[in-house]
Amino acid sequence: MHMRNHILISLGLVVISAVLLGVSYPSLSWWPCAYVGLIPWLIVLKRSRSNREAMWFSLLMAVIWHMICLSWLGSLGTLPVVGGWLAVLALTLFVTSSYAILGLMVR
């Protein structure tokens, strides 16, 4: 049960961090959230039990964050809806792969 609680708390902190960073970008411009957006992620990195766990939580945080930031690409009029969201997903995975390495370095 303890491991399950650890994972759920870490997932919650990762989502909070990603949402705080996502809403700080110009589409919503809640820029003060950027000052505290990385704190939950850093807590997750500090609490992680292994490098692999830190890497996966970092990647998850970055994917959620960039999906929020790049969501406008999915609704472009020139792309079909499905194609637009596939492009967002592909771009997100490409851009966020470096965050897994960053998570290992910060840990």
PDB file of C-alpha atoms in Angstrom, residues 2 6 8 10 14 21-22 24 27-28 30 32-33 38-40 43-44 49-50 59 64 67 71 75 77 99 101 105:
ATOM      1  CA  HIS A   2       2.874   2.355   0.778  1.00  0.00           C
ATOM      2  CA  HIS A   6       3.968   7.080  -3.198  1.00  0.00           C
ATOM      3  CA  LEU A   8      -0.306   8.436  -6.512  1.00  0.00           C
ATOM      4  CA  SER A  10       3.981  11.684  -7.215  1.00  0.00           C
ATOM      5  CA  VAL A  14       3.520  15.926 -11.569  1.00  0.00           C
ATOM      6  CA  LEU A  21       3.530  25.615 -16.084  1.00  0.00           C
ATOM      7  CA  GLY A  22       0.976  25.210 -18.870  1.00  0.00           C
ATOM      8  CA  SER A  24       1.636  30.369 -17.276  1.00  0.00           C
ATOM      9  CA  SER A  27      -2.654  31.657 -24.081  1.00  0.00           C
ATOM     10  CA  LEU A  28      -3.865  32.161 -20.501  1.00  0.00           C
ATOM     11  CA  TRP A  30      -1.237  33.428 -15.650  1.00  0.00           C
ATOM     12  CA  PRO A  32       2.783  34.085 -11.635  1.00  0.00           C
ATOM     13  CA  CYS A  33       2.192  30.322 -11.835  1.00  0.00           C
ATOM     14  CA  LEU A  38       8.569  23.612 -11.017  1.00  0.00           C
ATOM     15  CA  ILE A  39       8.399  23.148  -7.243  1.00  0.00           C
ATOM     16  CA  PRO A  40       6.055  20.096  -7.269  1.00  0.00           C
ATOM     17  CA  ILE A  43       9.677  17.486  -4.902  1.00  0.00           C
ATOM     18  CA  VAL A  44       8.876  14.416  -7.003  1.00  0.00           C
ATOM     19  CA  ARG A  49      13.274   5.996  -5.344  1.00  0.00           C
ATOM     20  CA  SER A  50      15.298   5.350  -8.481  1.00  0.00           C
ATOM     21  CA  LEU A  59       8.825  12.712 -19.025  1.00  0.00           C
ATOM     22  CA  ILE A  64       1.352  17.017 -19.994  1.00  0.00           C
ATOM     23  CA  MET A  67       0.236  19.145 -24.531  1.00  0.00           C
ATOM     24  CA  SER A  71      -3.080  22.433 -27.694  1.00  0.00           C
ATOM     25  CA  SER A  75      -7.455  23.099 -33.708  1.00  0.00           C
ATOM     26  CA  GLY A  77      -8.250  25.000 -39.600  1.00  0.00           C
ATOM     27  CA  TYR A  99      13.183  16.264 -19.910  1.00  0.00           C
ATOM     28  CA  ILE A 101      17.473  13.242 -19.107  1.00  0.00           C
ATOM     29  CA  MET A 105      20.546  15.160 -13.907  1.00  0.00           C
TER      30      MET A 105
END
